[in-house]
Coordinates of C-alpha atoms (C1' of nucleotides) in Angstrom, one line a residue:
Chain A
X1 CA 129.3 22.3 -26.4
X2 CA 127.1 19.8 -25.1
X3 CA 127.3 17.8 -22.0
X4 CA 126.8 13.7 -22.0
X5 CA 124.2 14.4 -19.0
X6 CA 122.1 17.0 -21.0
X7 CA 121.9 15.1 -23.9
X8 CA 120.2 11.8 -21.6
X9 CA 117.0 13.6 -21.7
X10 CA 114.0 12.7 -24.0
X11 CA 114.1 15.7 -25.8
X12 CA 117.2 14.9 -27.4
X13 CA 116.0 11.9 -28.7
X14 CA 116.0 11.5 -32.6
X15 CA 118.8 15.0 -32.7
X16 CA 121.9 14.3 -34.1
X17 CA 124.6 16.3 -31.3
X18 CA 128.7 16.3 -31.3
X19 CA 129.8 15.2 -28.0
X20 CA 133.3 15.1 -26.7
X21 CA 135.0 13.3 -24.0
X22 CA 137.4 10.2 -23.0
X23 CA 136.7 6.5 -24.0
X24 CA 135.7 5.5 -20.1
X25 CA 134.7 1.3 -21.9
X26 CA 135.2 -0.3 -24.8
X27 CA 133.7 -3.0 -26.5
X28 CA 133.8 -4.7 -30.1
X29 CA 131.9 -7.6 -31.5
X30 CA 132.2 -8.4 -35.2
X31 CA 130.5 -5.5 -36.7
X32 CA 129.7 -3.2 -34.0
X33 CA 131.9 -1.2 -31.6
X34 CA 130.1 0.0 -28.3
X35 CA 132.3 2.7 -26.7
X36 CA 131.3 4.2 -23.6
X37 CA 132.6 8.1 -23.6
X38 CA 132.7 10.2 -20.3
X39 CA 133.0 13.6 -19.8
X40 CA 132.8 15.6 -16.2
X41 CA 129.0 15.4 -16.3
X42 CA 128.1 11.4 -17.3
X43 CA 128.9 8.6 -19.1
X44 CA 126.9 7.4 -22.6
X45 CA 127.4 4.1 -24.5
X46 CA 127.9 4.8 -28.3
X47 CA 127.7 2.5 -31.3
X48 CA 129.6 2.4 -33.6
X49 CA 127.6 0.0 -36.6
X50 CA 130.1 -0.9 -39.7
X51 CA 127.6 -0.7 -41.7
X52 CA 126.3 3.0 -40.8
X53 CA 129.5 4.7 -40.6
X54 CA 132.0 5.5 -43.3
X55 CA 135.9 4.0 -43.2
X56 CA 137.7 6.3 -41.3
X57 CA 135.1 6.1 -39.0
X58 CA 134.9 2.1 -38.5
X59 CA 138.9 2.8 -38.3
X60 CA 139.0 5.1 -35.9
X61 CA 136.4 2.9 -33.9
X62 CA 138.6 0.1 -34.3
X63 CA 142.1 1.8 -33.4
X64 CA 140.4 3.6 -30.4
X65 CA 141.9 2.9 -26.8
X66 CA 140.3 3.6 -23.2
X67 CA 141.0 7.0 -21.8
X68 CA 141.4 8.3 -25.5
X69 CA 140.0 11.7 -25.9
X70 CA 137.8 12.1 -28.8
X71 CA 135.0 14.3 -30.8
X72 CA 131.7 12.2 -31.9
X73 CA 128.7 13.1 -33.8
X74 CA 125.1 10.8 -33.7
X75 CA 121.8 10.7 -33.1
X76 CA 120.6 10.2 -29.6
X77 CA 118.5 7.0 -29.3
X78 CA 116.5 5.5 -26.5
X79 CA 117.3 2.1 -25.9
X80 CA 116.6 -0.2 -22.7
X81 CA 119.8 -2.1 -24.0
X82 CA 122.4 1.0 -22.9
X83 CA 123.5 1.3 -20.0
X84 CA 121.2 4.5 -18.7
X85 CA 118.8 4.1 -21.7
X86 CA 120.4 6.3 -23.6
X87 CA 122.8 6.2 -26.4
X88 CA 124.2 7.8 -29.2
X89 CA 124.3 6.0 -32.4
X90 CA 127.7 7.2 -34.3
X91 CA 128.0 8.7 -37.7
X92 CA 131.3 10.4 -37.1
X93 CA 134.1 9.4 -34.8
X94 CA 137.7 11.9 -34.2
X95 CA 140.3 10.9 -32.3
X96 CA 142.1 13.8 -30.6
X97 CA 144.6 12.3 -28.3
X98 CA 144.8 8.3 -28.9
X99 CA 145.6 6.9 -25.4
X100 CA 148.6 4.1 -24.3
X101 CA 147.7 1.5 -22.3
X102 CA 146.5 2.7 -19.5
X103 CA 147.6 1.3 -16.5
X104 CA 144.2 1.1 -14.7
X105 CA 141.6 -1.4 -15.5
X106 CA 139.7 -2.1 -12.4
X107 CA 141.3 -4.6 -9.7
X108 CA 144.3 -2.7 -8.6
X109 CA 145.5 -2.4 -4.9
X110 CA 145.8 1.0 -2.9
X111 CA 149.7 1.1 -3.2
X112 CA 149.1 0.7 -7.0
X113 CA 146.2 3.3 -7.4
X114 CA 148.0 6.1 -4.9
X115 CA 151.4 5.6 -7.8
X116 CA 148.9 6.4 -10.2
X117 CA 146.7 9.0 -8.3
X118 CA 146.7 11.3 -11.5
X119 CA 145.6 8.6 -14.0
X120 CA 142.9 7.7 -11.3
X121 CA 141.6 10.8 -10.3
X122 CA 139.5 10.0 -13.4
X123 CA 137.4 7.3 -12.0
X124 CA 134.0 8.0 -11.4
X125 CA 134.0 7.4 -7.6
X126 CA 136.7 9.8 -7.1
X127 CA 135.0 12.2 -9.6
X128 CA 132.0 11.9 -7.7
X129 CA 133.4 12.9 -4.6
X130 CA 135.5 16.1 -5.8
X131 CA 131.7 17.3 -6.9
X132 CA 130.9 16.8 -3.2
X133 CA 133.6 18.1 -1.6
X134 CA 132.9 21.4 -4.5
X135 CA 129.7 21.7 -2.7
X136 CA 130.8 21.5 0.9
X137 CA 133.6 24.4 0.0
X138 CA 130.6 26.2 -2.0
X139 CA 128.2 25.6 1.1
X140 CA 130.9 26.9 3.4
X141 CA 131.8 30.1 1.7
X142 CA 128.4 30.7 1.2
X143 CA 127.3 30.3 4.8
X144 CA 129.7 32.5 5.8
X145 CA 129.1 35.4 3.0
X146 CA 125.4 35.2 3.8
X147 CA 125.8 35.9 7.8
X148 CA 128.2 38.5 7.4
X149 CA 131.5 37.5 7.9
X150 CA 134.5 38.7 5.9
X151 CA 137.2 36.5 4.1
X152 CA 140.6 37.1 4.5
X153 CA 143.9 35.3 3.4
X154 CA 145.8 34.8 6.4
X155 CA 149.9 33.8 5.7
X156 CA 151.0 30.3 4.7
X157 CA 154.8 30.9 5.5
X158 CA 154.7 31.5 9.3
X159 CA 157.9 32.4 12.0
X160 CA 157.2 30.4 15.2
X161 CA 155.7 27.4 16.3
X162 CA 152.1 28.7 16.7
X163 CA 150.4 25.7 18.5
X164 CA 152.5 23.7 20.8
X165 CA 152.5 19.6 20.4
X166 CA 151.8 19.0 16.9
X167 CA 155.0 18.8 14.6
X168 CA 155.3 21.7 12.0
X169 CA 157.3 21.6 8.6
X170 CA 160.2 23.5 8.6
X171 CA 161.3 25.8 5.7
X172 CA 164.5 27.9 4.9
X173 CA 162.2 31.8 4.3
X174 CA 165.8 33.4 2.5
X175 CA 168.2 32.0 5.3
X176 CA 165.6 32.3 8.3
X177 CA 164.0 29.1 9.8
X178 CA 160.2 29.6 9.1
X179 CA 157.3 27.1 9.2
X180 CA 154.0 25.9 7.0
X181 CA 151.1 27.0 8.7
X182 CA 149.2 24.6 10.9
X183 CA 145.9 26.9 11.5
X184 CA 145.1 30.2 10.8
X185 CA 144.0 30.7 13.9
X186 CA 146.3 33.5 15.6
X187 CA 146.4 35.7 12.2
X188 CA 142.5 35.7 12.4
X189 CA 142.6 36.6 16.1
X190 CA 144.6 39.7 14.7
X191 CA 141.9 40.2 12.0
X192 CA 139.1 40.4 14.6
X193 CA 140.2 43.5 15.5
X194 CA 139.3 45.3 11.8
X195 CA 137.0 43.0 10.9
X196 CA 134.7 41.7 13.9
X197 CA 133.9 38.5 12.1
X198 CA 136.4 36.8 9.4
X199 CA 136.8 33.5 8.1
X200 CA 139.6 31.6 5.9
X201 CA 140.1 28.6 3.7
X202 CA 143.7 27.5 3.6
X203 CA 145.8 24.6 3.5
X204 CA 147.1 23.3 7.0
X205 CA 149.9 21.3 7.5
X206 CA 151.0 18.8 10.2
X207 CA 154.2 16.9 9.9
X208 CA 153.1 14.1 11.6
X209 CA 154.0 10.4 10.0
X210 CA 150.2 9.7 11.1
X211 CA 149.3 6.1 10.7
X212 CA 145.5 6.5 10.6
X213 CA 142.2 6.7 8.1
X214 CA 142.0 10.2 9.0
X215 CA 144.6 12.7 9.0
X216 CA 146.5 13.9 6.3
X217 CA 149.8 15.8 6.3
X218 CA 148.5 19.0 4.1
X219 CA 144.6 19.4 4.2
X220 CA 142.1 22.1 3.7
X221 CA 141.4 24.0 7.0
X222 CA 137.9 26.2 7.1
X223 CA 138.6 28.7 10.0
X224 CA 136.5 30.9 12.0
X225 CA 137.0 33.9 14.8
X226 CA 134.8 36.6 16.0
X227 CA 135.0 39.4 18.3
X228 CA 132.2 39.3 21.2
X229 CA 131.3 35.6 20.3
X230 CA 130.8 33.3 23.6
X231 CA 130.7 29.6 23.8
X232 CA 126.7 29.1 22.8
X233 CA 127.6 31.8 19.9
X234 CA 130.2 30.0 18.6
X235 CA 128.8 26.4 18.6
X236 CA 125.7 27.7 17.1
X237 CA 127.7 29.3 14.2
X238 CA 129.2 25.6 14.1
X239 CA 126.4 24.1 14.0
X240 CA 124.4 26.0 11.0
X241 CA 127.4 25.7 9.1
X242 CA 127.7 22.1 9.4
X243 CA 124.0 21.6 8.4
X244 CA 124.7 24.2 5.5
X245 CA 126.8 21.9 4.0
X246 CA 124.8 18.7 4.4
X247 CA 121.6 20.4 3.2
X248 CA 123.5 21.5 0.4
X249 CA 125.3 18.5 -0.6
X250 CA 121.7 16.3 -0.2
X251 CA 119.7 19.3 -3.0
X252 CA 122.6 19.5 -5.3
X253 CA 124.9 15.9 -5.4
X254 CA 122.1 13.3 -4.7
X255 CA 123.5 11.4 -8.0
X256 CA 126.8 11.3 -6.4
X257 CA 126.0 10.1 -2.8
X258 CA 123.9 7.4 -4.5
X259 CA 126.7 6.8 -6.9
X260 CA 128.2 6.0 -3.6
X261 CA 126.1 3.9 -2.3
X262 CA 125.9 6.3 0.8
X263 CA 123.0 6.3 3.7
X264 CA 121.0 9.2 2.6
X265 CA 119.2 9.0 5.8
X266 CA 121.5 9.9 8.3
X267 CA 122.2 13.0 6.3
X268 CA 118.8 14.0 6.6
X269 CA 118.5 13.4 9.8
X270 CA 121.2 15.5 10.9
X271 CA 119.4 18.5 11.6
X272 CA 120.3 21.0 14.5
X273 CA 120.7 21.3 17.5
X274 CA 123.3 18.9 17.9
X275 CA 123.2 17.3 20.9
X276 CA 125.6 18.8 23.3
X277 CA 127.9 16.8 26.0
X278 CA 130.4 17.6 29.1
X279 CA 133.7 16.0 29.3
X280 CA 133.0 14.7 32.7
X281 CA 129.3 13.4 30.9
X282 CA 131.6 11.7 28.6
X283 CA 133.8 10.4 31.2
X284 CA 130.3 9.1 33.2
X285 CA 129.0 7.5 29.6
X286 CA 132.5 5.7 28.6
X287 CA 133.0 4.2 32.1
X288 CA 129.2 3.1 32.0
X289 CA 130.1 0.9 29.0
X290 CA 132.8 -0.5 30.9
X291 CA 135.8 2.1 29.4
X292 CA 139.0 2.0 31.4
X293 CA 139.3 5.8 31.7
X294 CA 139.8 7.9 34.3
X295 CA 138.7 11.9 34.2
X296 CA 142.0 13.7 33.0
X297 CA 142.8 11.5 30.3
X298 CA 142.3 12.6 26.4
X299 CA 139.9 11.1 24.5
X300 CA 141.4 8.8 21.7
X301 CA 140.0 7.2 19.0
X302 CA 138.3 4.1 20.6
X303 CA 136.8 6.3 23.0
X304 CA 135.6 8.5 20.4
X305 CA 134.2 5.5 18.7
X306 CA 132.3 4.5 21.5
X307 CA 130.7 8.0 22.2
X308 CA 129.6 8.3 18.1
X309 CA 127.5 5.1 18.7
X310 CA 125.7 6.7 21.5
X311 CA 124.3 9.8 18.5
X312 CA 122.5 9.5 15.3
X313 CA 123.9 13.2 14.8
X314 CA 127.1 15.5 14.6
X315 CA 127.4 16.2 18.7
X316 CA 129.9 18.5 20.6
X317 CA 131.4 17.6 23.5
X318 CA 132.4 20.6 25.9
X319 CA 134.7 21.6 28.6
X320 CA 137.7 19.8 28.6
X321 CA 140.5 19.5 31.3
X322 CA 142.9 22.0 30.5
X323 CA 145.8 20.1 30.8
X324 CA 144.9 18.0 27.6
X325 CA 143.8 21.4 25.8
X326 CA 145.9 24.4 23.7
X327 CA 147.5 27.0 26.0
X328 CA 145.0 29.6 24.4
X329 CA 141.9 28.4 25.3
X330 CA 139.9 30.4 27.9
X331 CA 139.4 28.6 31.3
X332 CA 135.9 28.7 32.4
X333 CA 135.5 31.2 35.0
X334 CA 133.0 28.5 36.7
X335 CA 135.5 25.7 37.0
X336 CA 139.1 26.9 36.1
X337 CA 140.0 22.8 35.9
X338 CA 138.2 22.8 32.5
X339 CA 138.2 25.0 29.3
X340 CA 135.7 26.7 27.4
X341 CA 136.3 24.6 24.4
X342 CA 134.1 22.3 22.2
X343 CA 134.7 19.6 19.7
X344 CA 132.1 18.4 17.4
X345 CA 132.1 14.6 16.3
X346 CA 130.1 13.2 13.4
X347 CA 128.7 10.0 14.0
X348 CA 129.1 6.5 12.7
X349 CA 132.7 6.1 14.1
X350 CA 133.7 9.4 12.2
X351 CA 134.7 11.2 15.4
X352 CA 136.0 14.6 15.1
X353 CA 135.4 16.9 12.4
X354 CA 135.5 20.6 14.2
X355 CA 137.5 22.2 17.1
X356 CA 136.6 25.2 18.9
X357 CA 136.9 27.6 21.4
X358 CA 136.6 31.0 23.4
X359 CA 140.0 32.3 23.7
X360 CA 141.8 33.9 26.5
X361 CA 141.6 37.6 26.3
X362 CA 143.2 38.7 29.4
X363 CA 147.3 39.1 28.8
X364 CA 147.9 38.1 32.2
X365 CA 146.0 34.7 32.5
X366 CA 147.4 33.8 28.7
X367 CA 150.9 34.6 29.7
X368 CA 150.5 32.5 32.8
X369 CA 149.3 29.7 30.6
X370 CA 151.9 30.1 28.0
X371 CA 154.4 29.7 30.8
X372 CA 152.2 27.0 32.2
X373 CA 152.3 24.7 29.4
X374 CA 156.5 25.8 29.0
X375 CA 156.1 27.3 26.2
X376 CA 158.5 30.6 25.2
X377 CA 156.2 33.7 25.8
X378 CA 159.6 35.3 23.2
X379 CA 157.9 33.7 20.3
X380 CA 154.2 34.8 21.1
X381 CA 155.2 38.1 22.1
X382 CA 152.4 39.4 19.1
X383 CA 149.9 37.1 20.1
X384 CA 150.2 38.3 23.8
X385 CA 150.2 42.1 22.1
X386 CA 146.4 41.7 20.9
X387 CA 145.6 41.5 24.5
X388 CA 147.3 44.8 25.1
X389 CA 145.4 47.1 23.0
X390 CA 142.0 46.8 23.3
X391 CA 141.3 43.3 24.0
X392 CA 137.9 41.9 23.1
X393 CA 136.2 38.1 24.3
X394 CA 136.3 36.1 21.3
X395 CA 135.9 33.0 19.3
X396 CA 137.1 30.8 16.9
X397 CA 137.1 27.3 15.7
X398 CA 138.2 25.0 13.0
X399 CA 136.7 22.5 10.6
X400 CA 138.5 19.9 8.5
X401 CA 137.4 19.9 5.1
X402 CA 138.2 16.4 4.1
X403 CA 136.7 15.1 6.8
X404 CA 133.8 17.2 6.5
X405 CA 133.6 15.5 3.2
X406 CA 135.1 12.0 4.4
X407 CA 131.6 12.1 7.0
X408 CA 129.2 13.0 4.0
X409 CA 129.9 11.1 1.3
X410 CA 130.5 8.2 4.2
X411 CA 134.2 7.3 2.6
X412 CA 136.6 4.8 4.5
X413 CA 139.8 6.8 4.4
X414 CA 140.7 10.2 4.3
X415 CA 143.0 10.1 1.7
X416 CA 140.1 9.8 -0.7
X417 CA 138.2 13.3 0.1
X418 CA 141.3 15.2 -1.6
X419 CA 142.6 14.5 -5.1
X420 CA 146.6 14.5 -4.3
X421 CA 147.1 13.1 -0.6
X422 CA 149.6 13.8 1.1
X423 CA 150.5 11.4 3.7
X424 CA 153.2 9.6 5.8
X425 CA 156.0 10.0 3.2
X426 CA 154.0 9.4 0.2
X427 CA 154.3 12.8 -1.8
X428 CA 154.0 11.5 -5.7
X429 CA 152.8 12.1 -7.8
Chain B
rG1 C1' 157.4 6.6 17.3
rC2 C1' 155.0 1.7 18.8
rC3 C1' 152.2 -3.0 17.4
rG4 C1' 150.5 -6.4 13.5
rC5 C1' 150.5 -7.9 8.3
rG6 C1' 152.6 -7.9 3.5
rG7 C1' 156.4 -7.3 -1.0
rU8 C1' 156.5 -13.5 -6.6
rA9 C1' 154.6 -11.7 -14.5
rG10 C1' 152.1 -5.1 -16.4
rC11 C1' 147.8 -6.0 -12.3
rU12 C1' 145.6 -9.3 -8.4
rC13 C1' 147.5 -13.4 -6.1
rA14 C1' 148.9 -19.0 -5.3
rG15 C1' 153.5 -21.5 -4.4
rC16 C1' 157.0 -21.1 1.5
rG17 C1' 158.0 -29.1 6.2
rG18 C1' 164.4 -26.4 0.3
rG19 C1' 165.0 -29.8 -5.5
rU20 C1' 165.2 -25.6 -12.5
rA21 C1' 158.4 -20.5 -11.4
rG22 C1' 152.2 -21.0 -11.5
rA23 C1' 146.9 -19.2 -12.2
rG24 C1' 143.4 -15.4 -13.5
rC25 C1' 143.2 -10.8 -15.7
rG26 C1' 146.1 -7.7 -19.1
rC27 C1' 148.9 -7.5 -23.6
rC28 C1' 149.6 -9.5 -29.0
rG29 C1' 147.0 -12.3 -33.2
rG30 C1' 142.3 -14.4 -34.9
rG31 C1' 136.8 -14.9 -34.4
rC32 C1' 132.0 -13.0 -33.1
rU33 C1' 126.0 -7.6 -35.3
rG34 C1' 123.9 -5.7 -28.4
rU35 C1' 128.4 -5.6 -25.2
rU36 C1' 127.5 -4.1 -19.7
rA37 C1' 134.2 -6.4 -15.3
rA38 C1' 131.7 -9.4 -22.7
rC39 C1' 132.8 -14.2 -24.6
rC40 C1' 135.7 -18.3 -27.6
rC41 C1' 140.6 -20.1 -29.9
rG42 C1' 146.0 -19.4 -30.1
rG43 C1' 150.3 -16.8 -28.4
rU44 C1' 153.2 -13.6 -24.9
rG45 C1' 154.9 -12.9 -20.1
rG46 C1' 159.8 -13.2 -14.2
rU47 C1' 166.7 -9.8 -11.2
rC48 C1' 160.5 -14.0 -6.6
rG49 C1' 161.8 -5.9 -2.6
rG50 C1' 167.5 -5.4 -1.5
rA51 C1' 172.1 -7.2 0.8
rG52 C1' 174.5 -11.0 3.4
rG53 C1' 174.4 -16.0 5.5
rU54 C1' 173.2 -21.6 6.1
rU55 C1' 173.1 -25.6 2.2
rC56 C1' 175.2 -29.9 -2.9
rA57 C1' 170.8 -26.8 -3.9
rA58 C1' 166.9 -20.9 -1.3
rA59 C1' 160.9 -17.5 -3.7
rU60 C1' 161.0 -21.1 0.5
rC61 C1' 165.3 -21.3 6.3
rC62 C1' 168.3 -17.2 9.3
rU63 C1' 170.1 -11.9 10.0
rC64 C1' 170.0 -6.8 8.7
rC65 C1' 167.9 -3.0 5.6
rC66 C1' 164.1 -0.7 2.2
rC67 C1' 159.1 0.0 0.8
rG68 C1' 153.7 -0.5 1.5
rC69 C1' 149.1 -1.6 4.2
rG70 C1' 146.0 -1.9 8.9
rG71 C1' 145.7 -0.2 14.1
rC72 C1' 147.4 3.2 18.3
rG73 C1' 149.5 8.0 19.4
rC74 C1' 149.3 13.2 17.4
rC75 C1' 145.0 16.1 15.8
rA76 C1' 141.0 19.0 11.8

RNA sequence: GCCGCGGUAGCUCAGCGGGUAGAGCGCCGGGCUGUUAACCCGGUGGUCGGAGGUUCAAAUCCUCCCCGCGGCGCCA
């Protein structure tokens, strides 16, 4: 079966091929019918001429909706008039599934479009970016395979709260209160221990009514740990990978970020090293440009916003005050205030995109910061046992997916780098 | 959870100093041999988010509720 793209090529011009897709635009003057088919690769305008085609053909053309699937057979012309310079003149049209109405034509609002996710999912912007967000997943996996890290499927369906602050979904496991997983992160601390280096893609899920552009309650969470890994390891690893994907989406999805109208540029420019940045720096910089913020405080969003002006790339920031920081992050043995733990923002107001650390490996310092931050030491009584038997310095971070892809592809709002969003209570279809 | 904005035809919206509901698109019918969000003619279209209240009279004013959007917080 042929493929609208590989048929817009020169050499198919004058060969009579059978294409099959959905009627993406249709038009009819008097005697002609221009339909305008799509498939996952392209979209070609095809002419129907009454006075080429047989009946049934001309019948089919006329009784044709948009989004109706169909089989059609003609010659491939070159002509300056199609859109793309390439179309197919019709000899034989089938229609396999004749299409209602369809409820989308072009000037709907978000409410609207997010009712009809599965109907729109079609479009060609939102087709565009799935192929990107297949090539960031490809880039990642392949990163990962090629440096020597093993895979592993870490549980879904977990029994305490792992992380403390953020909100978890609560699930009844056969009578037992049991939670979705919010990060893989403590199973892979486990895995460490077999497997030196692992990674995992899995869904993550925070049940947080979030009112913003870029969280989402159930998202795709690439996860990291290694056994021996420090800080500079760690962020280096981050680094590469991030640049992996770019690289990757700019060789292979250049249609598609053009198709999106996105800055090329600042893709290619975002080569490592990142630039790297204290807290306090950040601190120093914010209150330069007149930022009411005092060290000890978290940075939020505006803040972030004002720090991804100052970069043209990805940048970390390092060494936060632990008292705004998770309970497992190792304190640095140079300034016990701060941790050993980096974030890496993308730039152009994106803001976060990766979240990383060293852990704490001693069981005594973790169980005085798990007591510290009042949490139950009952319920990490596992997590506290890998620091029993053989403990090793380690590291680990976390990168969002969708807005891996939200950065790349340079999208507004999250909600758009994953076919089926969930968020706030929206949950259909 | 907090702050702001919104909900009127299938869709996008106007109407909101109270007086029997409007446009564009869509849809239906007709026309058009090169359309690119086609165009031209005719037709079709409503529990004005819900409940209560004020009034001779409410889409319009008041109260409560529901839903959505944008921002903050939470974070990947």
């Amino acid at each position: 079966m042929l493929s609208i793209r590989s048929v817009k090529s020169d050499s198919f011009i004058g060969k009579c091929v059978e294409l099959r897709g959905w009627v993406y635009r249709k038009v009819s003057l008097g005697g002609k019918i221009f339909i305008v088919l799509r498939d996952s690769s392209d979209i070609i305008q095809c002419v129907v001429d009454e006075s080429k085609v047989n009946s049934r053909t001309w019948s089919n053309a006329e009784k044709i909706t948009r989004e109706s699937s169909c089989i059609v057979r003609g010659v491939v012309k070159s002509d300056p008039r199609a859109p793309g310079g390439y179309e197919l003149q019709v000899s034989d049209l089938e229609i396999v599934g004749l299409s209602e109405w369809f409820p989308i034509r072009g000037n709907e609002g978000v409410d609207y479009l997010l009712d009809h996710r599965h109907l729109w999912i079609r479009s060609r912007r939102l087709q565009a970016i799935m192929k990107i967000k297949h090539t960031v997943l490809e880039a990642g996996r392949e990163y990962f395979n090629r440096n020597g890290w093993w895979e592993v499927t870490p549980p879904i369906l977990t029994s305490s709260a792992c992380e403390s602050g953020a909100t978890q979904f609560e699930v009844n496991y056969f009578g037992q209160k049991a939670y979705l997983s919010q990060s893989a992160q403590l199973y892979l601390e486990a895995l460490i221990y077999t497997l030196d280096k692992v990674w995992s893609l899995t869904p993550s899920f925070r049940a947080e009514k979030s009112r913003t552009r870029r969280h989402l309650a159930e998202y795709w969470h690439l996860e990291a740990e290694a056994a021996w890994y420090g800080m500079e390891d760690m962020m280096k690893v981050v680094e590469e990978l991030v640049y992996y994907m770019v690289e990757r989406v700019l060789r292979d999805r250049m249609d598609e970020l053009k198709f999106l109208k996105r800055d090329t540029r600042i893709l290619e420019n975002a080569k490592p090293p990142y630039p790297k940045i204290t807290y306090d720096e950040a601190i120093e910089i914010l209150q330069s440009k007149g930022v009411n913020i005092k060290w000890g405080d978290d940075l939020g969003a505006d803040e972030e916003r004002v720090l991804t002006e100052e970069f043209e790339t990805p940048f970390f920031i390092t060494h936060f005050p632990k008292e705004i920081k998770a309970f497992y992050m190792k304190l640095d043995p140079k300034n016990p205030r701060v941790v050993l733990g980096f974030d890496l923002l993308a730039p152009e107001g994106y803001g976060e995109i990766v979240g990383g650390s060293v852990r704490e490996d001693s069981y005594d310092a973790l169980l005085k910061r798990i007591i510290e931050m009042g949490l139950n030491p009952e319920e990490y009584k596992w997590y506290l046992d890998l620091r029993r038997y053989g403990s090793v310095p380690h590291s680990g971070f976390g990168l969002g997916i969708e807005r891996t892809v939200m950065w790349i592809a340079g999208l507004d709002h999250i909600r758009d780098a994953i076919p089926f969003p969930r968020f706030r209570e929206r949950i259909y279809p």
